[in-house]
Amino acid sequence: MATDETAGTVPAAAAGPKGRSVRFWVLAIGAVTFLAGLLFGYDQGVISGALKLVKQDLDIGTFASEIITSWVTLGALAGALVAGVLADRIGRRKVLVAAGVLFILGAVVEAVADSAAVLTVGRVITGIGVGFASTIAPLYAAEMAPQKWRGRMVSSYQLAITFGIFVAYLVDDALTESGAWRTMFLLAVVPGALLMIGVFLVPESARWLAKMGRKTEARDALAHVTPPDKVDAELAAVEAQIATEAEGGEASWREVFSPRMRKALVVGVGLSIFQQITGINAIIYYANEIFDRAGLTSTNQQTTATLYCVGLVNVLATFIAVAYVDRFGRRPLLFAGLVGMFVSLTAVGIGFATTGTTDTGAGASLAGIVTMVALVVFIASFAFSLGPVVWTIISEIFPSRVRGRAVSLATAVNWGAAFLVTQFFLTVVNEIGEAATFFVLALMCVFAYIFVWRYVPETRGRSLEEIQEQWARDEPASEWEDTAPVFHAHD
Ligand code: BGC
């Protein structure tokens, strides 16, 4: 299990396979994961700037543009559902290569589209790629990361998503004046190609290889990320865990839903739902609209506010999670983030309730200022908690036998919830008003807090195998003892 690096430092530079150090391979695996997240974020963010231009150019109505926006999510849902089964059968790397191919193909189809129908096809292809990448990249990172680095590596994936969204906003900003929406889409080809090349260079997941009985290859893959003197012990731990899981033949969907898996499944699916129904994507997709209703009436003001208040803050605050998820643990970050989200959503609600939305005028209206500050707090709070930590925990809590399928399911639920929230956010706002909508989102944060407190275990400091042993002990999740070394401020 444990490798010998101390918290906060890069693993020891022992000579690993192909003459490269362990540190090199950990970083290479991190880079591949990063590219997958970047593409996920880029494809999610790019539409916000492209849509207006597409509407003018292809002469399409509101309904078609809603489909063009949201069907990426449906593609992602479908992609996520098959990704896990595929990854269990053919391996993690091949699915990541397939994601790269889909990203490239989708980008090209979008870029040459001459009708809403063709553009939608491109969006769905891209979406399936997003589904593949969002399921398999964190899973692969968790399976390959040295234990003390695991939270950090999976949160780097979230950092990449936020970076991708930010880059997309920047590209949109730069190309809007020239109307080059085709280029906006086409640019995704570059990271798509880099992802494919990168995947060829890194090893297959050692845990998957061991599960397939390919011991020599599993050992070789482990040796990339483990100091030489620890490889055999680590392989033995992985194999022992797989042996206890091996009874009963090939893993099936039925097993994912079996009573034994119930607690982990409740945590994975529950966190996925809460990550979405607390409103993040409603804010990301409709930020311009929200700023507009809060009094920032010019398009320029809105895009600038979105670029910085949403895009940049999202990236910067994610660093907090990368730095602290393996030091403070998952639960403290979730609690702190949910409190921040609750307070800010409530503040936005009060802002709308007291000022109303009419007659705020352009510029520095009270509602405008309150909304802006509160949304910054909201994005920052999400970005160091629910954003990264949810993906981290989902990739940690399932036994390797069903990990692919279970992670798939949780990811598909995430996309399903994202689809519903983004599809209905504006409708709900029109029905019950801004203030009530934000109060409902704030209430969801309260439910999320209770859920985390009761059901979500602290996974910091345990190997993936130890997490399974801990589930088997049948203690309440809130009482899992935190076994990691105590964090000292100077670490
Ligand atoms: C969520 C996405 C969201 C993104 C924002 C991710 O963790 O899954 O739905 O758009 O964070 O940064």
Coordinates of C-alpha atoms and ligand atoms in Angstrom, one line a residue:
M1 CA 0.0 0.0 0.0
A2 CA 1.7 3.2 1.2
T3 CA 4.6 4.6 -0.7
D4 CA 7.3 6.4 1.2
E5 CA 6.9 9.9 0.1
T6 CA 6.0 12.5 2.8
A7 CA 2.9 14.6 2.4
G8 CA 3.5 17.7 0.3
T9 CA 6.5 16.4 -1.6
V10 CA 6.9 14.8 -4.9
P11 CA 7.6 11.0 -4.7
A12 CA 11.2 10.1 -4.5
A13 CA 13.1 10.2 -7.7
A14 CA 14.0 6.6 -7.8
A15 CA 15.0 5.1 -11.1
G16 CA 11.8 3.7 -12.6
P17 CA 11.0 2.0 -16.0
K18 CA 12.6 3.4 -19.2
G19 CA 15.2 5.1 -17.1
R20 CA 12.6 7.7 -15.9
S21 CA 11.9 8.5 -12.2
V22 CA 8.7 7.8 -10.3
R23 CA 8.2 11.5 -10.2
F24 CA 8.3 11.7 -14.0
W25 CA 5.6 9.0 -14.4
V26 CA 3.4 10.5 -11.8
L27 CA 3.6 13.8 -13.6
A28 CA 3.0 12.2 -17.0
I29 CA -0.1 10.5 -15.7
G30 CA -1.2 13.8 -14.2
A31 CA -0.6 15.5 -17.6
V32 CA -2.8 13.0 -19.4
T33 CA -5.5 13.4 -16.7
F34 CA -5.2 17.1 -17.1
L35 CA -5.7 17.0 -20.8
A36 CA -8.9 15.0 -20.4
G37 CA -10.3 17.5 -17.9
L38 CA -9.2 20.4 -20.1
L39 CA -11.2 19.1 -23.0
F40 CA -14.2 18.4 -20.8
G41 CA -14.1 22.0 -19.6
Y42 CA -13.4 23.6 -23.0
D43 CA -16.4 21.9 -24.6
Q44 CA -18.6 22.9 -21.7
G45 CA -17.5 26.5 -21.8
V46 CA -17.1 27.2 -25.5
I47 CA -20.8 27.2 -26.3
S48 CA -21.5 30.3 -24.2
G49 CA -19.6 32.6 -26.6
A50 CA -20.3 30.6 -29.8
L51 CA -24.0 30.4 -29.5
K52 CA -24.9 34.0 -30.4
L53 CA -22.8 33.8 -33.5
V54 CA -24.2 30.4 -34.5
K55 CA -27.7 31.7 -34.1
Q56 CA -27.1 34.6 -36.5
D57 CA -25.1 32.5 -39.0
L58 CA -27.3 29.4 -39.3
D59 CA -30.5 31.3 -38.6
I60 CA -31.8 29.0 -35.9
G61 CA -34.4 29.6 -33.2
T62 CA -34.4 29.3 -29.4
F63 CA -35.5 25.6 -29.4
A64 CA -32.6 24.5 -31.6
S65 CA -30.1 26.6 -29.7
E66 CA -31.2 25.0 -26.4
I67 CA -30.6 21.6 -28.0
I68 CA -27.2 22.7 -29.2
T69 CA -26.3 23.8 -25.7
S70 CA -27.7 20.9 -23.7
W71 CA -27.3 17.9 -25.9
V72 CA -23.6 17.7 -25.0
T73 CA -24.8 16.8 -21.6
L74 CA -27.0 14.0 -23.0
G75 CA -24.1 12.7 -25.1
A76 CA -22.0 12.8 -21.9
L77 CA -24.7 10.8 -20.1
A78 CA -24.7 8.1 -22.7
G79 CA -20.9 8.1 -22.9
A80 CA -20.5 7.8 -19.2
L81 CA -22.8 4.8 -19.1
V82 CA -20.8 2.8 -21.6
A83 CA -17.4 4.0 -20.5
G84 CA -17.2 2.0 -17.4
V85 CA -18.2 -1.3 -19.0
L86 CA -15.7 -0.6 -21.8
A87 CA -13.0 0.3 -19.4
D88 CA -13.5 -2.9 -17.5
R89 CA -13.3 -4.9 -20.7
I90 CA -10.6 -3.2 -22.8
G91 CA -8.7 -1.2 -20.2
R92 CA -8.6 2.5 -19.1
R93 CA -6.2 3.7 -21.7
K94 CA -8.1 2.6 -24.8
V95 CA -11.2 4.4 -23.6
L96 CA -9.1 7.5 -23.1
V97 CA -7.8 7.2 -26.7
A98 CA -11.4 6.8 -27.8
A99 CA -12.3 10.0 -26.0
G100 CA -9.5 11.8 -27.8
V101 CA -10.8 10.5 -31.2
L102 CA -14.4 11.6 -30.3
F103 CA -13.2 15.1 -29.2
I104 CA -11.4 15.5 -32.5
L105 CA -14.2 14.2 -34.6
G106 CA -16.8 16.2 -32.8
A107 CA -14.8 19.4 -33.1
V108 CA -14.4 18.9 -36.9
V109 CA -18.1 18.2 -37.4
E110 CA -19.1 21.2 -35.3
A111 CA -16.6 23.4 -37.2
V112 CA -17.9 22.5 -40.7
A113 CA -21.6 22.3 -39.8
D114 CA -23.9 24.1 -42.1
S115 CA -27.2 23.4 -40.3
A116 CA -28.4 23.0 -36.7
A117 CA -28.8 19.3 -37.3
V118 CA -25.2 18.7 -38.3
L119 CA -24.0 20.9 -35.4
T120 CA -26.2 18.9 -33.0
V121 CA -24.5 15.7 -34.3
G122 CA -21.1 17.2 -33.6
R123 CA -22.2 18.3 -30.1
V124 CA -23.4 14.8 -29.3
I125 CA -20.2 13.2 -30.6
T126 CA -18.2 15.6 -28.4
G127 CA -20.6 14.9 -25.5
I128 CA -19.9 11.2 -25.7
G129 CA -16.1 12.0 -25.6
V130 CA -16.8 14.2 -22.5
G131 CA -18.7 11.2 -21.0
F132 CA -15.8 8.9 -21.6
A133 CA -13.2 11.3 -20.3
S134 CA -15.1 12.4 -17.2
T135 CA -15.6 8.8 -16.2
I136 CA -12.3 7.3 -17.0
A137 CA -9.7 10.1 -16.4
P138 CA -10.3 10.5 -12.6
L139 CA -10.7 6.7 -12.2
Y140 CA -7.3 6.1 -14.0
A141 CA -5.7 8.8 -11.9
A142 CA -7.0 7.3 -8.7
E143 CA -5.8 3.9 -9.7
M144 CA -2.3 5.0 -10.6
A145 CA -1.7 7.7 -8.1
P146 CA 0.6 7.0 -5.1
Q147 CA -1.7 7.0 -2.1
K148 CA -0.6 10.2 -0.5
W149 CA -1.0 12.0 -3.8
R150 CA -4.3 10.5 -4.8
G151 CA -6.6 13.4 -3.7
R152 CA -4.3 15.9 -5.3
M153 CA -4.1 14.1 -8.6
V154 CA -7.8 13.7 -8.9
S155 CA -8.4 17.3 -7.9
S156 CA -5.9 18.3 -10.6
Y157 CA -8.4 16.9 -13.0
Q158 CA -11.0 19.3 -11.7
L159 CA -8.4 22.1 -12.0
A160 CA -8.1 21.1 -15.6
I161 CA -11.9 21.3 -16.1
T162 CA -12.0 24.8 -14.7
F163 CA -9.0 25.8 -16.7
G164 CA -10.7 24.4 -19.9
I165 CA -13.8 26.5 -19.1
F166 CA -11.7 29.6 -18.6
V167 CA -9.7 29.0 -21.8
A168 CA -13.0 28.6 -23.7
Y169 CA -14.2 31.9 -22.3
L170 CA -11.0 33.6 -23.3
V171 CA -11.1 32.1 -26.8
D172 CA -14.8 33.2 -27.1
D173 CA -13.8 36.6 -26.0
A174 CA -11.0 36.9 -28.5
L175 CA -12.9 35.5 -31.5
T176 CA -16.3 37.1 -31.0
E177 CA -15.6 40.2 -32.8
S178 CA -14.5 38.4 -36.0
G179 CA -17.5 36.1 -35.7
A180 CA -15.2 33.0 -36.0
W181 CA -17.4 30.5 -34.1
R182 CA -16.1 27.6 -36.3
T183 CA -12.6 28.2 -35.1
M184 CA -13.8 28.3 -31.5
F185 CA -15.0 24.7 -31.9
L186 CA -12.1 23.6 -34.1
L187 CA -9.5 24.6 -31.5
A188 CA -10.5 21.5 -29.3
V189 CA -8.6 19.4 -31.9
V190 CA -5.3 20.5 -30.4
P191 CA -5.8 19.1 -26.9
G192 CA -7.6 16.2 -28.4
A193 CA -4.6 15.2 -30.4
L194 CA -2.3 15.8 -27.4
L195 CA -4.5 13.6 -25.2
M196 CA -4.2 10.7 -27.7
I197 CA -0.4 11.0 -27.9
G198 CA -0.1 11.3 -24.2
V199 CA -2.1 8.2 -23.5
F200 CA 0.3 6.2 -25.7
L201 CA 3.2 7.2 -23.5
V202 CA 1.8 6.3 -20.0
P203 CA 1.2 2.8 -18.6
E204 CA -2.1 1.0 -18.4
S205 CA -3.7 1.0 -14.9
A206 CA -1.9 -1.5 -12.8
R207 CA -5.1 -2.3 -10.8
W208 CA -7.0 -3.1 -14.0
L209 CA -4.1 -5.3 -15.3
A210 CA -4.0 -7.2 -12.0
K211 CA -7.7 -7.7 -12.2
M212 CA -7.3 -9.2 -15.7
G213 CA -4.7 -11.6 -14.3
R214 CA -1.9 -9.9 -16.3
K215 CA 0.5 -10.0 -13.4
T216 CA 3.8 -9.2 -15.2
E217 CA 2.3 -6.2 -16.9
A218 CA 0.6 -5.1 -13.7
R219 CA 4.0 -5.2 -11.9
D220 CA 5.6 -3.2 -14.7
A221 CA 2.8 -0.6 -14.5
L222 CA 3.1 -0.3 -10.8
A223 CA 6.9 0.1 -11.0
H224 CA 6.3 3.4 -12.9
V225 CA 4.7 5.0 -9.9
T226 CA 6.2 3.1 -6.9
P227 CA 9.7 3.1 -5.5
P228 CA 11.4 -0.2 -6.5
D229 CA 11.5 -1.6 -3.0
K230 CA 7.8 -1.2 -2.5
V231 CA 6.5 -2.6 -5.8
D232 CA 6.1 -6.2 -4.7
A233 CA 4.3 -5.3 -1.4
E234 CA 2.0 -3.0 -3.3
L235 CA 1.2 -5.6 -6.0
A236 CA 0.5 -8.2 -3.3
A237 CA -2.0 -5.8 -1.6
V238 CA -3.7 -5.1 -4.9
E239 CA -3.9 -8.8 -5.7
A240 CA -5.2 -9.8 -2.2
Q241 CA -8.0 -7.3 -2.5
I242 CA -8.9 -8.5 -6.0
A243 CA -8.8 -12.1 -4.8
T244 CA -11.4 -11.3 -2.0
E245 CA -13.5 -9.6 -4.7
A246 CA -13.1 -12.3 -7.3
E247 CA -15.7 -14.8 -6.1
G248 CA -18.7 -15.0 -8.3
G249 CA -17.3 -14.6 -11.8
E250 CA -17.4 -11.4 -13.9
A251 CA -18.8 -8.3 -12.3
S252 CA -22.3 -7.4 -13.5
W253 CA -24.6 -4.5 -13.1
R254 CA -26.6 -6.6 -10.7
E255 CA -23.6 -6.6 -8.4
V256 CA -23.3 -2.8 -8.6
F257 CA -26.8 -2.7 -7.1
S258 CA -26.2 -5.5 -4.6
P259 CA -26.7 -4.8 -0.8
R260 CA -23.0 -5.1 -0.3
M261 CA -22.4 -2.1 -2.6
R262 CA -25.3 -0.1 -1.3
K263 CA -23.4 2.3 1.0
A264 CA -20.8 3.2 -1.5
L265 CA -23.4 3.6 -4.2
V266 CA -25.5 5.9 -2.1
V267 CA -22.4 8.0 -1.5
G268 CA -21.4 8.1 -5.1
V269 CA -24.8 8.8 -6.6
G270 CA -25.8 11.1 -3.8
L271 CA -22.7 13.3 -4.1
S272 CA -23.2 13.4 -7.9
I273 CA -26.7 14.7 -7.5
F274 CA -25.8 17.2 -4.8
Q275 CA -22.9 18.5 -6.9
Q276 CA -25.5 19.5 -9.5
I277 CA -28.7 20.4 -7.7
T278 CA -26.8 23.1 -5.7
G279 CA -26.7 25.0 -9.0
I280 CA -23.2 25.2 -10.3
N281 CA -24.0 24.7 -14.0
A282 CA -27.0 26.9 -13.9
I283 CA -24.6 29.6 -12.8
I284 CA -22.0 28.7 -15.3
Y285 CA -24.3 28.5 -18.3
Y286 CA -26.5 31.4 -17.4
A287 CA -24.0 33.7 -15.7
N288 CA -24.5 36.4 -18.3
E289 CA -28.3 36.2 -17.8
I290 CA -28.0 36.3 -14.0
F291 CA -25.7 39.4 -14.2
D292 CA -28.2 41.0 -16.6
R293 CA -31.1 40.4 -14.3
A294 CA -29.0 41.8 -11.5
G295 CA -28.4 45.1 -13.3
L296 CA -25.4 44.7 -15.5
T297 CA -27.2 45.4 -18.7
S298 CA -24.4 45.8 -21.3
T299 CA -23.1 42.7 -23.0
N300 CA -19.6 43.8 -22.4
Q301 CA -20.1 44.1 -18.7
Q302 CA -21.7 40.7 -18.6
T303 CA -18.9 38.9 -20.5
T304 CA -16.2 40.5 -18.4
A305 CA -18.0 39.7 -15.2
T306 CA -18.5 36.1 -16.4
L307 CA -14.9 35.7 -17.5
Y308 CA -13.4 36.8 -14.2
C309 CA -16.1 36.2 -11.6
V310 CA -16.9 32.8 -12.9
G311 CA -14.0 31.6 -15.1
L312 CA -11.0 32.9 -13.3
V313 CA -12.2 32.5 -9.7
N314 CA -13.2 28.9 -10.5
V315 CA -9.6 28.1 -11.6
L316 CA -7.9 29.9 -8.7
A317 CA -10.1 28.4 -5.9
T318 CA -9.5 24.9 -7.2
F319 CA -5.9 25.3 -6.3
I320 CA -7.0 25.3 -2.6
A321 CA -8.5 21.9 -3.0
V322 CA -5.4 20.6 -4.8
A323 CA -3.2 21.9 -2.0
Y324 CA -5.4 20.8 0.9
V325 CA -7.5 17.7 0.0
D326 CA -4.8 15.3 1.1
R327 CA -3.8 17.4 4.2
F328 CA -7.2 18.4 5.7
G329 CA -9.2 15.6 4.1
R330 CA -12.3 15.4 2.0
R331 CA -15.0 16.0 4.6
P332 CA -13.6 19.3 6.0
L333 CA -13.4 20.7 2.5
L334 CA -16.9 19.6 1.7
F335 CA -18.3 21.2 4.9
A336 CA -16.5 24.5 4.5
G337 CA -17.5 24.7 0.8
L338 CA -21.2 23.9 1.5
V339 CA -21.3 26.6 4.2
G340 CA -19.9 29.2 1.7
M341 CA -22.3 28.1 -1.0
F342 CA -25.3 28.3 1.3
V343 CA -24.4 31.8 2.6
S344 CA -23.7 33.1 -0.9
L345 CA -26.9 31.7 -2.5
T346 CA -28.9 33.1 0.4
A347 CA -27.3 36.5 -0.1
V348 CA -28.1 36.4 -3.9
G349 CA -31.7 35.5 -3.0
I350 CA -32.0 38.3 -0.4
G351 CA -30.4 40.7 -3.0
F352 CA -33.1 39.8 -5.5
A353 CA -35.9 39.8 -2.9
T354 CA -35.1 43.3 -1.5
T355 CA -34.1 45.1 -4.6
G356 CA -36.3 43.3 -7.2
T357 CA -35.1 42.9 -10.7
T358 CA -36.7 45.8 -12.4
D359 CA -35.4 49.3 -12.5
T360 CA -31.9 48.5 -11.2
G361 CA -30.4 50.4 -14.0
A362 CA -27.0 49.6 -15.6
G363 CA -23.8 49.4 -13.6
A364 CA -23.4 49.5 -9.8
S365 CA -26.9 48.8 -8.6
L366 CA -27.1 47.3 -5.1
A367 CA -28.4 44.0 -6.5
G368 CA -25.7 44.0 -9.1
I369 CA -22.9 44.4 -6.5
V370 CA -24.4 41.9 -4.0
T371 CA -24.9 39.4 -6.8
M372 CA -21.4 39.8 -8.1
V373 CA -19.7 39.4 -4.7
A374 CA -22.0 36.5 -3.7
L375 CA -21.4 34.6 -7.0
V376 CA -17.7 35.0 -6.6
V377 CA -18.0 33.4 -3.1
F378 CA -20.3 30.7 -4.5
I379 CA -18.0 29.8 -7.3
A380 CA -14.9 29.8 -5.0
S381 CA -16.7 27.7 -2.4
F382 CA -17.8 25.1 -5.0
A383 CA -14.4 25.1 -6.6
F384 CA -12.5 24.0 -3.5
S385 CA -15.1 21.5 -2.3
L386 CA -18.0 19.9 -4.2
G387 CA -16.2 20.4 -7.6
P388 CA -13.0 18.4 -7.0
V389 CA -13.9 16.4 -3.9
V390 CA -16.9 14.7 -5.4
W391 CA -14.9 13.3 -8.3
T392 CA -12.2 12.3 -5.9
I393 CA -14.5 10.3 -3.6
I394 CA -16.4 8.7 -6.5
S395 CA -13.1 7.3 -7.8
E396 CA -12.1 6.0 -4.4
I397 CA -15.0 4.3 -2.8
F398 CA -15.8 1.3 -5.0
P399 CA -14.0 -2.1 -5.1
S400 CA -12.0 -2.6 -8.2
R401 CA -14.3 -5.4 -9.4
V402 CA -17.1 -3.0 -10.1
R403 CA -15.3 0.3 -10.0
G404 CA -15.6 0.9 -13.8
R405 CA -19.4 0.3 -13.8
A406 CA -20.1 2.1 -10.5
V407 CA -18.1 5.2 -11.5
S408 CA -19.9 5.1 -14.8
L409 CA -23.3 5.1 -13.1
A410 CA -22.4 7.9 -10.7
T411 CA -21.0 10.0 -13.6
A412 CA -24.1 9.4 -15.7
V413 CA -26.3 10.5 -12.8
N414 CA -24.1 13.6 -12.5
W415 CA -24.8 14.4 -16.2
G416 CA -28.4 13.6 -15.9
A417 CA -28.8 16.0 -13.0
A418 CA -26.7 18.6 -14.8
F419 CA -29.1 18.3 -17.8
L420 CA -32.2 18.7 -15.7
V421 CA -30.8 21.7 -13.8
T422 CA -29.6 23.6 -16.9
Q423 CA -32.7 22.7 -18.9
F424 CA -35.1 24.0 -16.3
F425 CA -33.3 26.7 -14.5
L426 CA -34.6 29.6 -16.5
T427 CA -38.1 28.1 -16.6
V428 CA -38.1 27.9 -12.8
V429 CA -36.8 31.4 -12.5
N430 CA -39.7 32.6 -14.7
E431 CA -42.2 30.6 -12.6
I432 CA -41.2 31.4 -9.0
G433 CA -38.8 34.3 -9.5
E434 CA -35.1 34.8 -8.9
A435 CA -35.2 35.1 -5.1
A436 CA -37.2 31.9 -4.5
T437 CA -35.0 30.0 -7.0
F438 CA -31.8 30.9 -5.1
F439 CA -33.4 30.1 -1.8
V440 CA -34.3 26.7 -3.1
L441 CA -30.6 26.2 -4.2
A442 CA -29.5 27.3 -0.8
L443 CA -31.8 24.8 0.8
M444 CA -30.2 22.1 -1.3
C445 CA -26.8 23.0 0.3
V446 CA -28.4 22.3 3.7
F447 CA -29.5 18.9 2.5
A448 CA -26.1 18.3 1.0
Y449 CA -24.4 19.1 4.3
I450 CA -26.6 16.7 6.2
F451 CA -25.9 14.0 3.6
V452 CA -22.1 14.5 3.8
W453 CA -22.1 14.5 7.5
R454 CA -24.1 11.2 7.7
Y455 CA -23.0 9.2 4.8
V456 CA -19.7 10.3 3.3
P457 CA -16.6 8.7 4.8
E458 CA -13.2 10.3 5.1
T459 CA -11.0 8.5 2.6
R460 CA -7.8 10.5 3.1
G461 CA -4.8 8.5 4.1
R462 CA -6.2 5.1 3.1
S463 CA -5.2 3.0 0.1
L464 CA -8.0 2.0 -2.2
E465 CA -7.8 -1.5 -0.7
E466 CA -8.0 -0.2 2.9
I467 CA -11.1 1.8 1.9
Q468 CA -12.7 -1.5 1.0
E469 CA -11.7 -3.1 4.3
Q470 CA -13.2 -0.2 6.1
W471 CA -16.5 -0.5 4.3
A472 CA -16.5 -4.2 5.4
R473 CA -16.3 -3.2 9.1
D474 CA -19.7 -1.7 8.8
E475 CA -19.1 1.4 10.9
P476 CA -21.1 4.5 10.2
A477 CA -19.4 6.6 7.6
S478 CA -19.2 9.6 9.9
E479 CA -17.2 7.6 12.4
W480 CA -14.4 6.3 10.1
E481 CA -11.3 7.1 12.0
D482 CA -8.9 9.5 10.2
T483 CA -5.8 7.4 9.9
A484 CA -3.6 9.9 8.0
P485 CA -0.8 11.6 9.8
V486 CA -1.7 14.7 11.6
F487 CA -1.3 17.8 9.5
H488 CA 1.2 20.4 10.7
A489 CA 1.0 23.9 9.4
H490 CA 4.6 23.8 8.2
D491 CA 4.1 20.6 6.1
Ligands
BGC1 C1 -18.8 19.5 -12.4 C2 -19.3 20.2 -13.7 C3 -19.1 21.7 -13.5 C4 -17.6 22.0 -13.2 C5 -17.4 23.5 -13.0 C6 -17.4 19.9 -12.2 O1 -16.9 19.2 -11.1 O2 -19.0 18.2 -12.6 O3 -20.6 19.9 -13.9 O4 -19.4 22.4 -14.7 O5 -17.2 21.3 -12.1 O6 -16.1 23.8 -12.6

